[in-house]
Amino acid sequence: MSRPAGSGPVRAVDPARLHRRVLLACLALAPAILALPARAAETQAYSAQAFAAAQKAGRPILVEVSAPWCPICKTQKPILAKLGEQARFKDLLIFDVDFDTQKDVLRRFDARMQSTLIAFKGETETGRSVGETQPEWIESLVEKTL
């Protein structure tokens, strides 16, 4: 096989040099890759339409009944946020129900107190808790959504 005219001499590729170039390219791209947000659980205000759509899609769902004045709710929120960052809960959808203003939703879920957590796997309720603040117990409830 002939080479095109003017292509110059053939050089052997130095494996160490090639390895170094690939490593430098990877290091240059690392900040951009690390800056991408990790997919986490999504939290949104409850709406009947969004809840029904999530159930029909078979998504893992947690209904969180909370009130801004509730100290237990304030303890639960960071626990749920931390769980939501875990890869296994990346598809979890958390619906926040306001205890003070969404009385019709409370009746729909038969939730009588703030700090109520209700787990669903698609259309099936898989568990609930009221007033729970132990991270391990909340995690075991959220696992029932998977």
PDB file of C-alpha atoms in Angstrom:
ATOM      1  CA  MET A   1       0.000   0.000   0.000  1.00  0.00           C
ATOM      2  CA  SER A   2       1.420   3.386  -0.890  1.00  0.00           C
ATOM      3  CA  ARG A   3       1.353   6.529   1.217  1.00  0.00           C
ATOM      4  CA  PRO A   4       0.230   9.884  -0.135  1.00  0.00           C
ATOM      5  CA  ALA A   5       3.033  12.112  -1.343  1.00  0.00           C
ATOM      6  CA  GLY A   6       4.228  14.683   1.179  1.00  0.00           C
ATOM      7  CA  SER A   7       2.873  12.846   4.185  1.00  0.00           C
ATOM      8  CA  GLY A   8       6.263  12.848   5.904  1.00  0.00           C
ATOM      9  CA  PRO A   9       8.041  10.121   7.772  1.00  0.00           C
ATOM     10  CA  VAL A  10       6.105   7.486   9.730  1.00  0.00           C
ATOM     11  CA  ARG A  11       6.508   7.876  13.484  1.00  0.00           C
ATOM     12  CA  ALA A  12       5.997   5.180  16.038  1.00  0.00           C
ATOM     13  CA  VAL A  13       3.469   6.030  18.735  1.00  0.00           C
ATOM     14  CA  ASP A  14       5.035   6.199  22.179  1.00  0.00           C
ATOM     15  CA  PRO A  15       2.548   4.372  24.482  1.00  0.00           C
ATOM     16  CA  ALA A  16       3.623   6.359  27.549  1.00  0.00           C
ATOM     17  CA  ARG A  17       3.104   9.646  25.731  1.00  0.00           C
ATOM     18  CA  LEU A  18      -0.307   8.550  24.448  1.00  0.00           C
ATOM     19  CA  HIS A  19      -1.295   7.416  27.942  1.00  0.00           C
ATOM     20  CA  ARG A  20      -0.226  10.784  29.348  1.00  0.00           C
ATOM     21  CA  ARG A  21      -2.321  12.651  26.751  1.00  0.00           C
ATOM     22  CA  VAL A  22      -5.415  10.567  27.481  1.00  0.00           C
ATOM     23  CA  LEU A  23      -4.944  11.095  31.227  1.00  0.00           C
ATOM     24  CA  LEU A  24      -4.576  14.865  30.784  1.00  0.00           C
ATOM     25  CA  ALA A  25      -7.693  14.978  28.610  1.00  0.00           C
ATOM     26  CA  CYS A  26      -9.651  13.092  31.267  1.00  0.00           C
ATOM     27  CA  LEU A  27      -8.412  15.420  33.993  1.00  0.00           C
ATOM     28  CA  ALA A  28      -9.405  18.418  31.895  1.00  0.00           C
ATOM     29  CA  LEU A  29     -12.955  17.059  31.524  1.00  0.00           C
ATOM     30  CA  ALA A  30     -13.363  15.990  35.162  1.00  0.00           C
ATOM     31  CA  PRO A  31     -14.587  19.374  36.511  1.00  0.00           C
ATOM     32  CA  ALA A  32     -17.273  19.548  33.832  1.00  0.00           C
ATOM     33  CA  ILE A  33     -18.440  16.005  34.561  1.00  0.00           C
ATOM     34  CA  LEU A  34     -18.426  16.537  38.321  1.00  0.00           C
ATOM     35  CA  ALA A  35     -20.379  19.775  37.934  1.00  0.00           C
ATOM     36  CA  LEU A  36     -23.325  17.898  36.426  1.00  0.00           C
ATOM     37  CA  PRO A  37     -26.092  17.558  38.985  1.00  0.00           C
ATOM     38  CA  ALA A  38     -26.784  14.032  40.167  1.00  0.00           C
ATOM     39  CA  ARG A  39     -30.349  12.940  39.653  1.00  0.00           C
ATOM     40  CA  ALA A  40     -32.190  13.030  42.943  1.00  0.00           C
ATOM     41  CA  ALA A  41     -35.690  12.443  44.197  1.00  0.00           C
ATOM     42  CA  GLU A  42     -38.105  15.133  43.125  1.00  0.00           C
ATOM     43  CA  THR A  43     -40.251  17.061  45.612  1.00  0.00           C
ATOM     44  CA  GLN A  44     -43.294  19.017  44.525  1.00  0.00           C
ATOM     45  CA  ALA A  45     -46.491  20.419  45.964  1.00  0.00           C
ATOM     46  CA  TYR A  46     -49.351  17.919  45.819  1.00  0.00           C
ATOM     47  CA  SER A  47     -51.807  18.116  42.966  1.00  0.00           C
ATOM     48  CA  ALA A  48     -54.376  15.431  42.239  1.00  0.00           C
ATOM     49  CA  GLN A  49     -53.448  15.361  38.543  1.00  0.00           C
ATOM     50  CA  ALA A  50     -49.697  14.956  39.127  1.00  0.00           C
ATOM     51  CA  PHE A  51     -50.303  12.314  41.802  1.00  0.00           C
ATOM     52  CA  ALA A  52     -52.625  10.309  39.522  1.00  0.00           C
ATOM     53  CA  ALA A  53     -50.119  10.530  36.646  1.00  0.00           C
ATOM     54  CA  ALA A  54     -47.272   9.342  38.874  1.00  0.00           C
ATOM     55  CA  GLN A  55     -49.383   6.443  40.130  1.00  0.00           C
ATOM     56  CA  LYS A  56     -50.401   5.438  36.608  1.00  0.00           C
ATOM     57  CA  ALA A  57     -46.719   5.545  35.557  1.00  0.00           C
ATOM     58  CA  GLY A  58     -45.870   3.190  38.445  1.00  0.00           C
ATOM     59  CA  ARG A  59     -43.474   5.634  40.073  1.00  0.00           C
ATOM     60  CA  PRO A  60     -42.309   5.308  43.668  1.00  0.00           C
ATOM     61  CA  ILE A  61     -44.227   7.979  45.601  1.00  0.00           C
ATOM     62  CA  LEU A  62     -44.051   9.415  49.093  1.00  0.00           C
ATOM     63  CA  VAL A  63     -46.784  11.737  50.346  1.00  0.00           C
ATOM     64  CA  GLU A  64     -45.402  14.022  53.039  1.00  0.00           C
ATOM     65  CA  VAL A  65     -47.994  15.804  55.168  1.00  0.00           C
ATOM     66  CA  SER A  66     -46.257  18.720  56.835  1.00  0.00           C
ATOM     67  CA  ALA A  67     -46.761  22.109  58.430  1.00  0.00           C
ATOM     68  CA  PRO A  68     -44.231  24.944  58.646  1.00  0.00           C
ATOM     69  CA  TRP A  69     -44.698  25.204  62.419  1.00  0.00           C
ATOM     70  CA  CYS A  70     -44.215  21.467  63.058  1.00  0.00           C
ATOM     71  CA  PRO A  71     -40.872  20.553  64.707  1.00  0.00           C
ATOM     72  CA  ILE A  72     -41.197  16.882  63.716  1.00  0.00           C
ATOM     73  CA  CYS A  73     -41.745  17.892  60.071  1.00  0.00           C
ATOM     74  CA  LYS A  74     -38.626  20.062  60.255  1.00  0.00           C
ATOM     75  CA  THR A  75     -36.702  17.005  61.465  1.00  0.00           C
ATOM     76  CA  GLN A  76     -38.109  14.779  58.720  1.00  0.00           C
ATOM     77  CA  LYS A  77     -37.305  17.108  55.799  1.00  0.00           C
ATOM     78  CA  PRO A  78     -33.484  16.823  55.904  1.00  0.00           C
ATOM     79  CA  ILE A  79     -33.749  13.054  56.394  1.00  0.00           C
ATOM     80  CA  LEU A  80     -35.932  12.797  53.292  1.00  0.00           C
ATOM     81  CA  ALA A  81     -33.613  15.118  51.358  1.00  0.00           C
ATOM     82  CA  LYS A  82     -30.606  12.969  52.225  1.00  0.00           C
ATOM     83  CA  LEU A  83     -32.428   9.788  51.225  1.00  0.00           C
ATOM     84  CA  GLY A  84     -33.487  11.456  47.985  1.00  0.00           C
ATOM     85  CA  GLU A  85     -29.837  11.968  47.046  1.00  0.00           C
ATOM     86  CA  GLN A  86     -29.208   8.218  47.039  1.00  0.00           C
ATOM     87  CA  ALA A  87     -29.123   6.605  43.601  1.00  0.00           C
ATOM     88  CA  ARG A  88     -31.671   3.948  44.555  1.00  0.00           C
ATOM     89  CA  PHE A  89     -34.267   6.653  45.262  1.00  0.00           C
ATOM     90  CA  LYS A  90     -33.529   8.702  42.124  1.00  0.00           C
ATOM     91  CA  ASP A  91     -37.026   8.034  40.710  1.00  0.00           C
ATOM     92  CA  LEU A  92     -38.845   8.809  43.975  1.00  0.00           C
ATOM     93  CA  LEU A  93     -41.470  11.526  43.745  1.00  0.00           C
ATOM     94  CA  ILE A  94     -42.296  13.266  47.024  1.00  0.00           C
ATOM     95  CA  PHE A  95     -45.603  15.126  47.178  1.00  0.00           C
ATOM     96  CA  ASP A  96     -45.742  17.768  49.904  1.00  0.00           C
ATOM     97  CA  VAL A  97     -49.209  18.256  51.388  1.00  0.00           C
ATOM     98  CA  ASP A  98     -49.710  21.341  53.546  1.00  0.00           C
ATOM     99  CA  PHE A  99     -51.509  20.321  56.729  1.00  0.00           C
ATOM    100  CA  ASP A 100     -52.990  23.785  57.305  1.00  0.00           C
ATOM    101  CA  THR A 101     -54.367  24.538  53.836  1.00  0.00           C
ATOM    102  CA  GLN A 102     -55.095  21.231  52.061  1.00  0.00           C
ATOM    103  CA  LYS A 103     -57.801  19.710  54.273  1.00  0.00           C
ATOM    104  CA  ASP A 104     -59.486  17.999  51.301  1.00  0.00           C
ATOM    105  CA  VAL A 105     -56.234  16.158  50.524  1.00  0.00           C
ATOM    106  CA  LEU A 106     -55.881  15.147  54.186  1.00  0.00           C
ATOM    107  CA  ARG A 107     -59.352  13.572  54.012  1.00  0.00           C
ATOM    108  CA  ARG A 108     -58.470  11.808  50.741  1.00  0.00           C
ATOM    109  CA  PHE A 109     -55.434  10.176  52.409  1.00  0.00           C
ATOM    110  CA  ASP A 110     -57.068   9.820  55.848  1.00  0.00           C
ATOM    111  CA  ALA A 111     -54.145  11.768  57.329  1.00  0.00           C
ATOM    112  CA  ARG A 112     -55.103  13.176  60.702  1.00  0.00           C
ATOM    113  CA  MET A 113     -51.802  14.708  61.743  1.00  0.00           C
ATOM    114  CA  GLN A 114     -48.930  16.640  60.294  1.00  0.00           C
ATOM    115  CA  SER A 115     -45.661  14.664  60.053  1.00  0.00           C
ATOM    116  CA  THR A 116     -47.523  11.832  58.285  1.00  0.00           C
ATOM    117  CA  LEU A 117     -45.564   9.976  55.600  1.00  0.00           C
ATOM    118  CA  ILE A 118     -47.438   7.702  53.180  1.00  0.00           C
ATOM    119  CA  ALA A 119     -45.550   5.414  50.796  1.00  0.00           C
ATOM    120  CA  PHE A 120     -46.925   4.243  47.448  1.00  0.00           C
ATOM    121  CA  LYS A 121     -45.578   1.861  44.871  1.00  0.00           C
ATOM    122  CA  GLY A 122     -47.541   2.997  41.863  1.00  0.00           C
ATOM    123  CA  GLU A 123     -51.217   2.811  42.776  1.00  0.00           C
ATOM    124  CA  THR A 124     -50.722   0.694  45.919  1.00  0.00           C
ATOM    125  CA  GLU A 125     -50.162   2.169  49.366  1.00  0.00           C
ATOM    126  CA  THR A 126     -47.261   0.224  50.863  1.00  0.00           C
ATOM    127  CA  GLY A 127     -46.930   1.864  54.276  1.00  0.00           C
ATOM    128  CA  ARG A 128     -47.327   4.937  56.424  1.00  0.00           C
ATOM    129  CA  SER A 129     -45.928   6.497  59.552  1.00  0.00           C
ATOM    130  CA  VAL A 130     -46.848   9.396  61.796  1.00  0.00           C
ATOM    131  CA  GLY A 131     -44.355  11.429  63.794  1.00  0.00           C
ATOM    132  CA  GLU A 132     -41.343   9.288  62.874  1.00  0.00           C
ATOM    133  CA  THR A 133     -37.917  10.928  63.179  1.00  0.00           C
ATOM    134  CA  GLN A 134     -35.566   7.926  63.222  1.00  0.00           C
ATOM    135  CA  PRO A 135     -33.651   8.019  59.906  1.00  0.00           C
ATOM    136  CA  GLU A 136     -33.496   4.209  59.698  1.00  0.00           C
ATOM    137  CA  TRP A 137     -37.248   3.834  60.124  1.00  0.00           C
ATOM    138  CA  ILE A 138     -38.014   6.563  57.592  1.00  0.00           C
ATOM    139  CA  GLU A 139     -35.598   4.882  55.184  1.00  0.00           C
ATOM    140  CA  SER A 140     -37.342   1.532  55.611  1.00  0.00           C
ATOM    141  CA  LEU A 141     -40.672   3.212  54.826  1.00  0.00           C
ATOM    142  CA  VAL A 142     -39.249   4.887  51.707  1.00  0.00           C
ATOM    143  CA  GLU A 143     -37.772   1.553  50.595  1.00  0.00           C
ATOM    144  CA  LYS A 144     -41.333   0.218  50.411  1.00  0.00           C
ATOM    145  CA  THR A 145     -41.912   2.548  47.444  1.00  0.00           C
ATOM    146  CA  LEU A 146     -39.365   0.654  45.332  1.00  0.00           C
TER     147      LEU A 146
END
